[in-house]
Short mmCIF file of N, CA and C in Angstrom, two decimals:
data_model
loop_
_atom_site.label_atom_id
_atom_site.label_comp_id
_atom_site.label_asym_id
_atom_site.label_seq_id
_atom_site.Cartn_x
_atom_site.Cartn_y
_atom_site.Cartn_z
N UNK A 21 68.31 -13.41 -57.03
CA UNK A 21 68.13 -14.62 -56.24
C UNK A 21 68.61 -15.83 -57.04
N UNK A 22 69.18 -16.77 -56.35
CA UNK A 22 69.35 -17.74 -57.09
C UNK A 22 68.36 -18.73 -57.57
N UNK A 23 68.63 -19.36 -58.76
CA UNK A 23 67.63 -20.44 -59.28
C UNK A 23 67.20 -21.20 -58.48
N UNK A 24 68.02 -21.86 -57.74
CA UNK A 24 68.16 -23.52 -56.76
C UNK A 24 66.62 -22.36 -55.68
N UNK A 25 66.84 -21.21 -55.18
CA UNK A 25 65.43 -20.77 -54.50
C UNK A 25 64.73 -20.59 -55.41
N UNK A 26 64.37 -20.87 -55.96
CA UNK A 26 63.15 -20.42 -57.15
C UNK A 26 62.46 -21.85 -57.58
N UNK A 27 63.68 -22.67 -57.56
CA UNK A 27 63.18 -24.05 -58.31
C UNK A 27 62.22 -24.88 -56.88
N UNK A 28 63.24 -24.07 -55.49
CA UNK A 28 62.54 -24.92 -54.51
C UNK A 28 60.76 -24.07 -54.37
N UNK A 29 61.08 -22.94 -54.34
CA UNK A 29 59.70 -21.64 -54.31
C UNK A 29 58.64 -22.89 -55.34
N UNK A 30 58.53 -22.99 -56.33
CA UNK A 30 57.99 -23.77 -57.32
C UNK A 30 57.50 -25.14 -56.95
N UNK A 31 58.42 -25.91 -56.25
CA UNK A 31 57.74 -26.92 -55.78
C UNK A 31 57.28 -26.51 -55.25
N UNK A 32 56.98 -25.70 -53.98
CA UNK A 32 56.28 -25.30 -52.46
C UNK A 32 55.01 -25.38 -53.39
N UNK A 33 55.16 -24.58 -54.13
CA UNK A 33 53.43 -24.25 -54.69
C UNK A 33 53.42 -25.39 -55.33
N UNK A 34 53.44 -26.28 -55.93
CA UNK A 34 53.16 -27.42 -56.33
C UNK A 34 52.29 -28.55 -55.23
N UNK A 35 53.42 -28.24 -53.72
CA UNK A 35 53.10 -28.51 -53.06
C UNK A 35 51.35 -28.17 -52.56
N UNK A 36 51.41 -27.43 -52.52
CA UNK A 36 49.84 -26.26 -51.99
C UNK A 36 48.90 -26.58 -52.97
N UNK A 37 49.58 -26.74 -54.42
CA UNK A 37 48.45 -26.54 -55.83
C UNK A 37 48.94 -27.25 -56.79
N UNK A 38 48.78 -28.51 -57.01
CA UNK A 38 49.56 -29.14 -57.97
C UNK A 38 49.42 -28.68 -58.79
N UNK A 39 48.48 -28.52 -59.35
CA UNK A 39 48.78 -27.56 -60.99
C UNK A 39 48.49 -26.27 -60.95
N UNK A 40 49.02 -25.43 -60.08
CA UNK A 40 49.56 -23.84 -60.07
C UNK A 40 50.31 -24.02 -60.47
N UNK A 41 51.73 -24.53 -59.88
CA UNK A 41 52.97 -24.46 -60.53
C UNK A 41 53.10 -24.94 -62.18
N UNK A 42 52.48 -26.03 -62.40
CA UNK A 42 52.84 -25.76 -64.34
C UNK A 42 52.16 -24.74 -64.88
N UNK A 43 50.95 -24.70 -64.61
CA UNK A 43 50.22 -23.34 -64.76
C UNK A 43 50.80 -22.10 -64.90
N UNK A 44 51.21 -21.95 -63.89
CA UNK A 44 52.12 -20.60 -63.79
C UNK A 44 53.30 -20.61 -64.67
N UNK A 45 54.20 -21.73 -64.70
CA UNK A 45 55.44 -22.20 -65.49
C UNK A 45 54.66 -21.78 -67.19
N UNK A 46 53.75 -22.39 -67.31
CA UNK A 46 53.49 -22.63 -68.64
C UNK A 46 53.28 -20.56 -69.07
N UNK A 47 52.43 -20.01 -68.38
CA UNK A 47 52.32 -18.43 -68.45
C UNK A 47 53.29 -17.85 -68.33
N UNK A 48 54.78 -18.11 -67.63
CA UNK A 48 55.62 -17.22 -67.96
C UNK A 48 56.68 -17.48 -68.62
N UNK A 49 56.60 -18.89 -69.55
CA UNK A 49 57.12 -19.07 -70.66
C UNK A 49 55.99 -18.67 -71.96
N UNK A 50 55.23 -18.49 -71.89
CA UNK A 50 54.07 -17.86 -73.14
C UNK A 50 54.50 -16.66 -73.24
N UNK A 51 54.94 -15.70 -71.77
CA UNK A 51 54.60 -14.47 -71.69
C UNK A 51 56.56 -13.72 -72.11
N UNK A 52 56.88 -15.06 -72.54
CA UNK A 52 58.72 -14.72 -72.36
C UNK A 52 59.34 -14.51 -71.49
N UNK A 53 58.78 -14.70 -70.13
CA UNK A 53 59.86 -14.44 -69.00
C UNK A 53 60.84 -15.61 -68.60
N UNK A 54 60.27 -16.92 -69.03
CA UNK A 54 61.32 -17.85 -69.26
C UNK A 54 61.75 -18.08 -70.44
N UNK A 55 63.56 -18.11 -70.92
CA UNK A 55 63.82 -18.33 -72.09
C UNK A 55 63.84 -19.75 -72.50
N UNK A 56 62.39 -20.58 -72.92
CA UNK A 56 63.03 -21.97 -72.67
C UNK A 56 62.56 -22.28 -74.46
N UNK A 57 63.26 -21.67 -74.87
CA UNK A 57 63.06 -21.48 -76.64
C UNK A 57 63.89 -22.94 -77.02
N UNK A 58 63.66 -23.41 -77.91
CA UNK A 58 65.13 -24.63 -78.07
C UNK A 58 65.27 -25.36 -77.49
N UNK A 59 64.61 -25.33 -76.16
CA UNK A 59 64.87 -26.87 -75.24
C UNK A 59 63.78 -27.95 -74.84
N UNK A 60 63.96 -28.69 -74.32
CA UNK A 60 63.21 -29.80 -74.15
C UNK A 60 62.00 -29.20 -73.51
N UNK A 61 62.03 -28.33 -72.70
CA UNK A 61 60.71 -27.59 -72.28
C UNK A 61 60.14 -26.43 -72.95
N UNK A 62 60.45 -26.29 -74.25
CA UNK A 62 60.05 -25.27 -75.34
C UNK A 62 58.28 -25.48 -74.94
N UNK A 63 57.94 -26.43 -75.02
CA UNK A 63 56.09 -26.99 -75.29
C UNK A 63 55.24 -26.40 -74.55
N UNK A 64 56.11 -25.79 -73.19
CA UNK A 64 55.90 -24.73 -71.90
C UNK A 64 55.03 -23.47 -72.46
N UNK A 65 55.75 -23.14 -73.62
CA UNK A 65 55.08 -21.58 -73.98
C UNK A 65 54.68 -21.57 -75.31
N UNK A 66 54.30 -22.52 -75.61
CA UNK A 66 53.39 -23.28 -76.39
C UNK A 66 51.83 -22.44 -76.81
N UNK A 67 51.68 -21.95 -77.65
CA UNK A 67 49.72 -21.07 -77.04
C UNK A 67 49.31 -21.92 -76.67
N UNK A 68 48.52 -23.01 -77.29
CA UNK A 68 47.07 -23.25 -76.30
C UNK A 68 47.85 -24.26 -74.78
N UNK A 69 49.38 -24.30 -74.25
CA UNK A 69 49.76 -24.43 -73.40
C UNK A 69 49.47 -24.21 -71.61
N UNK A 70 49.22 -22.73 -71.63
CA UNK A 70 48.94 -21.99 -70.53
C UNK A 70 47.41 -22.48 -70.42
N UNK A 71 46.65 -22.30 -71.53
CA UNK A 71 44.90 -22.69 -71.51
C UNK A 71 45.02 -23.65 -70.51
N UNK A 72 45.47 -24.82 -71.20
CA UNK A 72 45.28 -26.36 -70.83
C UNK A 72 45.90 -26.25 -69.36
N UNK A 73 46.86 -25.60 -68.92
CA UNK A 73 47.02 -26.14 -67.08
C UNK A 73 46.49 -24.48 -66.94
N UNK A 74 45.74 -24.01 -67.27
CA UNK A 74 45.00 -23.08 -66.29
C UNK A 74 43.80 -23.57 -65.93
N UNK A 75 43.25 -24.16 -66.91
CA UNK A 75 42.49 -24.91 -66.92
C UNK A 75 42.03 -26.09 -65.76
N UNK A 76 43.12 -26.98 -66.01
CA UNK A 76 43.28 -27.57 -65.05
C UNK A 76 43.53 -27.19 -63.28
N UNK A 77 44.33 -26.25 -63.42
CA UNK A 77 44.37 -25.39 -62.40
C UNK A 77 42.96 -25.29 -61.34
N UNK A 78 42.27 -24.53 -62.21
CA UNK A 78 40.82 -24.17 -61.72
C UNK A 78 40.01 -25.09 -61.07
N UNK A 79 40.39 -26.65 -61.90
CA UNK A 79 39.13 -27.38 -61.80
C UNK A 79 39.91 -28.14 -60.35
N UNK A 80 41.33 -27.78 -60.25
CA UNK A 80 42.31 -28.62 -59.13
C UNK A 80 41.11 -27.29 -57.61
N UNK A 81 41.20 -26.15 -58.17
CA UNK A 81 40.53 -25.23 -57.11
C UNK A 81 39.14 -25.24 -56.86
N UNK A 82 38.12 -25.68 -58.00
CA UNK A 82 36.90 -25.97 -57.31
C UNK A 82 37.05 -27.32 -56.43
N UNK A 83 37.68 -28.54 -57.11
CA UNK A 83 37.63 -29.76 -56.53
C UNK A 83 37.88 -29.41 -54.79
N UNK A 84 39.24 -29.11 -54.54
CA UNK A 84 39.56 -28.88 -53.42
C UNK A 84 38.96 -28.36 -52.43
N UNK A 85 37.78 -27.92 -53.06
CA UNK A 85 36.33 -27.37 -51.77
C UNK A 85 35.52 -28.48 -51.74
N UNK A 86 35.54 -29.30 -52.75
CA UNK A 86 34.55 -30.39 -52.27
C UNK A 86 34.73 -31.20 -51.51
N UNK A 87 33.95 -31.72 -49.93
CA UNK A 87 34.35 -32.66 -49.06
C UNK A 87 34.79 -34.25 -49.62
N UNK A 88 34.54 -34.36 -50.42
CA UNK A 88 34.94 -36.38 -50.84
C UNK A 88 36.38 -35.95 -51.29
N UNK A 89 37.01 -34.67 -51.63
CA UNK A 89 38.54 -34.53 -51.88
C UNK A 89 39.17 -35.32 -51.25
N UNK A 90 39.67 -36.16 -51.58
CA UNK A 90 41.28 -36.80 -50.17
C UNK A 90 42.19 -35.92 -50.04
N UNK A 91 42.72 -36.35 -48.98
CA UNK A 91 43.82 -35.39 -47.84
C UNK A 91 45.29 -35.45 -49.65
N UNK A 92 45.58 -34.16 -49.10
CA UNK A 92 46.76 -33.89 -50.20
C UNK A 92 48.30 -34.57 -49.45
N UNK A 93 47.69 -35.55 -48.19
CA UNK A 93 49.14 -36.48 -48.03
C UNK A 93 48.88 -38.07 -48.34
N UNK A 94 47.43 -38.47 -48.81
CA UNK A 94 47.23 -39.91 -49.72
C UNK A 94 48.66 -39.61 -50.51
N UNK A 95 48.80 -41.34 -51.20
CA UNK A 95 49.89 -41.63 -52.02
C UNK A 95 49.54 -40.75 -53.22
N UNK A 96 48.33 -40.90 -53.98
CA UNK A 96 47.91 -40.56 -55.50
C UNK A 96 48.54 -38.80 -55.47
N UNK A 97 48.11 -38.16 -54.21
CA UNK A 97 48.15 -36.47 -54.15
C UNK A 97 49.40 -36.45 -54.01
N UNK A 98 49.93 -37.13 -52.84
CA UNK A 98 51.05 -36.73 -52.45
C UNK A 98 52.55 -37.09 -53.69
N UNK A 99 52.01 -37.94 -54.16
CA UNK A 99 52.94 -38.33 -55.02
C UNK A 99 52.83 -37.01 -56.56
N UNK A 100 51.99 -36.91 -56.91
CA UNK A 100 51.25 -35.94 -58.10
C UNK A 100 52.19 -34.63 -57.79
N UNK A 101 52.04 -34.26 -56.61
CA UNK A 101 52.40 -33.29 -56.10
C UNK A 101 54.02 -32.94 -55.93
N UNK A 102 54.76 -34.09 -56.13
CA UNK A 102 56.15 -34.61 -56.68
C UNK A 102 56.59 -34.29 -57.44
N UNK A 103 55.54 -34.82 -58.24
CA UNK A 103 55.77 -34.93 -59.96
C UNK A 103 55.63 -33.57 -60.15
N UNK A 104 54.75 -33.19 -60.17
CA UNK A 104 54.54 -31.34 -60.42
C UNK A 104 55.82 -30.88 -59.79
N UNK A 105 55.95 -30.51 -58.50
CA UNK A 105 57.13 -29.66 -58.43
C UNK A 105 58.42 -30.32 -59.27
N UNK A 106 58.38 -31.68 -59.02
CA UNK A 106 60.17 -31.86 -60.15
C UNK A 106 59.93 -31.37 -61.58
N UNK A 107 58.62 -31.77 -61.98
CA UNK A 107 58.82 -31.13 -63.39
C UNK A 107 58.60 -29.55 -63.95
N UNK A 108 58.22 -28.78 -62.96
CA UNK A 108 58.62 -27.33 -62.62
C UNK A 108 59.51 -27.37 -62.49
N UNK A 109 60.08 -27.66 -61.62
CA UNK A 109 61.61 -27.56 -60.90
C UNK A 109 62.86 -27.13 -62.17
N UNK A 110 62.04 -28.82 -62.79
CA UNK A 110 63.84 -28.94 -63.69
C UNK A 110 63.18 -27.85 -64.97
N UNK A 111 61.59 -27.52 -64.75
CA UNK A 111 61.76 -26.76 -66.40
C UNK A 111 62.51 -25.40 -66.15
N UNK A 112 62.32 -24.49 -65.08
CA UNK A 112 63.12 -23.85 -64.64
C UNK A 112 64.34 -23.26 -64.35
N UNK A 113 65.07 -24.74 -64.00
CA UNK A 113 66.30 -25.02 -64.34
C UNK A 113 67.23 -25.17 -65.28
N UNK A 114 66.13 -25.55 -66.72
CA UNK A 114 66.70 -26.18 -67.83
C UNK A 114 67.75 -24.75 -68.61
N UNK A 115 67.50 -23.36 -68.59
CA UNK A 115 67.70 -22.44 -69.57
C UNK A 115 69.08 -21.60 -68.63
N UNK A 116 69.31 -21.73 -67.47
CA UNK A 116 70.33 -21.87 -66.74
C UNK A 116 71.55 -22.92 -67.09
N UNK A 117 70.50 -23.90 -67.18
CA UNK A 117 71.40 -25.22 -66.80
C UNK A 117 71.47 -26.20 -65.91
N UNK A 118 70.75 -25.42 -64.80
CA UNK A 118 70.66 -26.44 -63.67
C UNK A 118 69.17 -27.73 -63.78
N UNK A 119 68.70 -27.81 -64.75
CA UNK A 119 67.82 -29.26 -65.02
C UNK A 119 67.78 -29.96 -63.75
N UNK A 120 68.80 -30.95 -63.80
CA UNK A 120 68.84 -32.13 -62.40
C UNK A 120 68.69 -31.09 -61.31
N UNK A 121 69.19 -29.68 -60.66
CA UNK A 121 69.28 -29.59 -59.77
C UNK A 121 67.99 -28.86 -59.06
N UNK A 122 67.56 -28.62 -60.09
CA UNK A 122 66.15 -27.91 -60.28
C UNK A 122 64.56 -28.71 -59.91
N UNK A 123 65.21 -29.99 -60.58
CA UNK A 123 64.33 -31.21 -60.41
C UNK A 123 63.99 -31.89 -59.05
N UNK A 124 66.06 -31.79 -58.53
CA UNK A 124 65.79 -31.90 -57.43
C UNK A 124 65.14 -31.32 -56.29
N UNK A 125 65.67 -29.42 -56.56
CA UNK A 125 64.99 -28.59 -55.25
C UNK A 125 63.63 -28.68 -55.66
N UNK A 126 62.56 -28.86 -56.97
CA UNK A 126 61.58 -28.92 -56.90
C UNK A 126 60.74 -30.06 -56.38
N UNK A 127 61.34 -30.81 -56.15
CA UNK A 127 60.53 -32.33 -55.43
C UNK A 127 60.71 -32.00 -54.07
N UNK A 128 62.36 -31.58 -53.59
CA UNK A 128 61.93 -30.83 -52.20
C UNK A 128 60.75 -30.00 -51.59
N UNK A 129 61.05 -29.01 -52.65
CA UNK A 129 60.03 -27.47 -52.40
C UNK A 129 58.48 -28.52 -52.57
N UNK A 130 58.35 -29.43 -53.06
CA UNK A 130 56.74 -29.77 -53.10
C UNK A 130 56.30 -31.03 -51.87
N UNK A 131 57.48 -31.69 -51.49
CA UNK A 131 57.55 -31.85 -49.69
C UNK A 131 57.41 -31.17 -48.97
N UNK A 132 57.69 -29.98 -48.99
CA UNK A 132 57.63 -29.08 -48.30
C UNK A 132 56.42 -28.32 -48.37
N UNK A 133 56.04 -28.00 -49.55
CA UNK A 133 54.75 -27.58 -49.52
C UNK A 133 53.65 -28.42 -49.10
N UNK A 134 53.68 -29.95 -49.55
CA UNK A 134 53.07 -30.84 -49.26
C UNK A 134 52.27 -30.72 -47.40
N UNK A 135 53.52 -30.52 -46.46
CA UNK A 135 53.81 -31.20 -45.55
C UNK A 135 52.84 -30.09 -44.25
N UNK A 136 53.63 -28.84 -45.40
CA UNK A 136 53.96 -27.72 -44.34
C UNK A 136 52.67 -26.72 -44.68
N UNK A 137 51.67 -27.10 -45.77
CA UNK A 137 50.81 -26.34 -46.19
C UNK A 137 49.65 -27.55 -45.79
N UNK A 138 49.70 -28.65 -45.63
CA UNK A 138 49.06 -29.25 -44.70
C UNK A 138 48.82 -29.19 -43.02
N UNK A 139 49.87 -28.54 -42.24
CA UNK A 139 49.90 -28.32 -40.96
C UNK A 139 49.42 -27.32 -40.81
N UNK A 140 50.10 -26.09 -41.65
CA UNK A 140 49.54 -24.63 -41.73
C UNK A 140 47.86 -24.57 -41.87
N UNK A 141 47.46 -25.70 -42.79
CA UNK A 141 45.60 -25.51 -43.27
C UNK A 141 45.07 -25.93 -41.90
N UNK A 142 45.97 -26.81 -41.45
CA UNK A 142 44.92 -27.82 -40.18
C UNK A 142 44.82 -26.36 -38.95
N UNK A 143 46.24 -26.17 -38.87
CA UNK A 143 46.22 -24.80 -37.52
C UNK A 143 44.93 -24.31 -37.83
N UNK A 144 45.28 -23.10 -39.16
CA UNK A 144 44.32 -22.20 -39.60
C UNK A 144 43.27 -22.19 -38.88
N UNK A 145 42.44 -23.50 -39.87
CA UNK A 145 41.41 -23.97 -39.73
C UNK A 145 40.41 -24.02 -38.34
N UNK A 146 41.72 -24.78 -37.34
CA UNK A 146 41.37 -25.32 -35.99
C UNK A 146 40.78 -23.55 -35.18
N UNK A 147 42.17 -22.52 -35.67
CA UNK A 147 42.38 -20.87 -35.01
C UNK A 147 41.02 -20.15 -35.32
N UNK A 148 40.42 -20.81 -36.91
CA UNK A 148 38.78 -19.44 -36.51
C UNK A 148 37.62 -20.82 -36.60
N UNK A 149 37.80 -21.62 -35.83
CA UNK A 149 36.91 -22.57 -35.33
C UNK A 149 36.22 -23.59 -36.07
N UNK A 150 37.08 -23.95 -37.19
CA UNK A 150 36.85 -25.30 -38.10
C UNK A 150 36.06 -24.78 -39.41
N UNK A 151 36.08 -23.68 -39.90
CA UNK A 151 35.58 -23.46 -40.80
C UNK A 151 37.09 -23.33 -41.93
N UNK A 152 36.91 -23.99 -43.14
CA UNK A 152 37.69 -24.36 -43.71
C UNK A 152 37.85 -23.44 -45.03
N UNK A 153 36.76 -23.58 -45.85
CA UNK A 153 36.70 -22.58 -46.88
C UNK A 153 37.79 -21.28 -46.65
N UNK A 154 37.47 -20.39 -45.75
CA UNK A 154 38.33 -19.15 -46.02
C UNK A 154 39.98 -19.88 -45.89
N UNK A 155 40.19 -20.50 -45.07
CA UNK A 155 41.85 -21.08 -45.56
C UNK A 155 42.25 -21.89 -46.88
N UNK A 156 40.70 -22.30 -47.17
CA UNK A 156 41.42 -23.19 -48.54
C UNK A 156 41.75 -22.12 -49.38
N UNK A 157 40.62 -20.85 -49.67
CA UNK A 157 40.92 -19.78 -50.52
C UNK A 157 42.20 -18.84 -50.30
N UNK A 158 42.38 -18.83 -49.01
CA UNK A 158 43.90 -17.76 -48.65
C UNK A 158 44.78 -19.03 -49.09
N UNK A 159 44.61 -20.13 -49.18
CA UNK A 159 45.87 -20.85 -49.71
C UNK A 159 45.70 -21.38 -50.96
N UNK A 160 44.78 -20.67 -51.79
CA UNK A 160 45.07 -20.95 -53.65
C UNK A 160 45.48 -19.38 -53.56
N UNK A 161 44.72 -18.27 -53.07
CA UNK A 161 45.90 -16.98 -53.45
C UNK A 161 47.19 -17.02 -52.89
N UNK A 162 47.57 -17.66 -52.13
CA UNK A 162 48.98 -17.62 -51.86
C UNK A 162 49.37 -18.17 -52.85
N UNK A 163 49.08 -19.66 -53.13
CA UNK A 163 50.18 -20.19 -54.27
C UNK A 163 49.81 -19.57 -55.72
N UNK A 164 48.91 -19.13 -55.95
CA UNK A 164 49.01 -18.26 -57.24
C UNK A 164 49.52 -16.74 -57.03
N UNK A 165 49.83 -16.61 -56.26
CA UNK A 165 51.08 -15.62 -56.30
C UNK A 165 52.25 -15.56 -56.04
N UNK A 166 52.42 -16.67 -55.01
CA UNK A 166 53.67 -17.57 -54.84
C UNK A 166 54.37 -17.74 -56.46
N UNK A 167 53.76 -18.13 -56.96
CA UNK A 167 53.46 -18.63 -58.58
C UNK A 167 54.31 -17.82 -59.49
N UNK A 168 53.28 -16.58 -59.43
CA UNK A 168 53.34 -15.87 -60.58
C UNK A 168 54.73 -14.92 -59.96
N UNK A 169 54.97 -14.85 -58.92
CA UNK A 169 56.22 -13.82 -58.38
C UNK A 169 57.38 -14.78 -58.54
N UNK A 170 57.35 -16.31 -58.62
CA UNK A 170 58.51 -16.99 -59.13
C UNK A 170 59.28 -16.90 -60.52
N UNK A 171 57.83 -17.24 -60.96
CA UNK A 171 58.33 -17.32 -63.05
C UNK A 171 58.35 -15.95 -63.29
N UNK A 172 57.70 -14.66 -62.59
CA UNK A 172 58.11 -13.46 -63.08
C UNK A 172 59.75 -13.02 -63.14
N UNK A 173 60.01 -13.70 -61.72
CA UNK A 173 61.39 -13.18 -61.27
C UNK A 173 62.46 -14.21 -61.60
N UNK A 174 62.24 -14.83 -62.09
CA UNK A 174 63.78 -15.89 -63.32
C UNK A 174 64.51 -15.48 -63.66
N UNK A 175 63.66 -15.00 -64.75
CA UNK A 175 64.68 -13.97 -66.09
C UNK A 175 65.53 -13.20 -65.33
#
């Protein structure tokens, strides 16, 4: 598959989980499946790297059950959620080569996730009668496997 789908795959989940995607980025440069040895995103596979956005990760997945959460299309989320996929995007990109273009499909892919994993939660939600929990959870296992089947499949 090509990168440019992978870099956009990456935002999507960025989109869904802002910090799945470095999370995940950061684990499959620890684990060597990204070669990003030597480059500006070396810090990726870093040890206590993966800790720190799994970490974060988690606390992005309890928060997101709590009702005072804001909607993931506010400026602060929606924008965060930017930032995460471009800077997935381009780390992705960087050991290819494609950096900028990577940066770019990843700010896409996290519009997209943004947009489209917001409509998808609302359906869900509305389809087994407003109970929310079981869709928030089918949509952190999606993007953590979304995730982990991206940075597995790079190399």
């Amino acid at each position: 598959m090509s990168i440019y789908l992978f870099t956009l795959l990456i935002g999507v989940v960025a989109g869904l989980r802002t910090m799945t995607a470095p999370a995940a980025v950061s684990i499959g440069a620890a684990a060597g499946w990204l070669p990003l040895g030597g480059t500006w995103a070396a810090f990726m596979g870093f040890r206590f790297t993966p800790y720190i956005f799994g970490l974060l990760a988690l606390v992005e997945f309890v928060t997101d059950q709590l009702p005072s959460t804001p909607s993931r299309k506010v400026p602060q989320q929606f924008g965060a959620r930017i930032v995460s996929g471009g800077f997935c995007g381009a780390v992705l990109g960087t050991a290819p080569g494609a950096m900028l273009a990577g940066l770019v499909a990843g700010v896409i892919g996290a519009v997209i996730g943004t947009l489209g994993g917001y409509e998808a939660r609302k359906r869900l939600v509305a389809a087994i009668g407003g109970k929310d929990l079981p869709i928030a959870l089918l949509e952190d296992v999606v993007a953590v496997l979304l995730a982990l089947w991206v940075v597995s499949s790079v190399s």
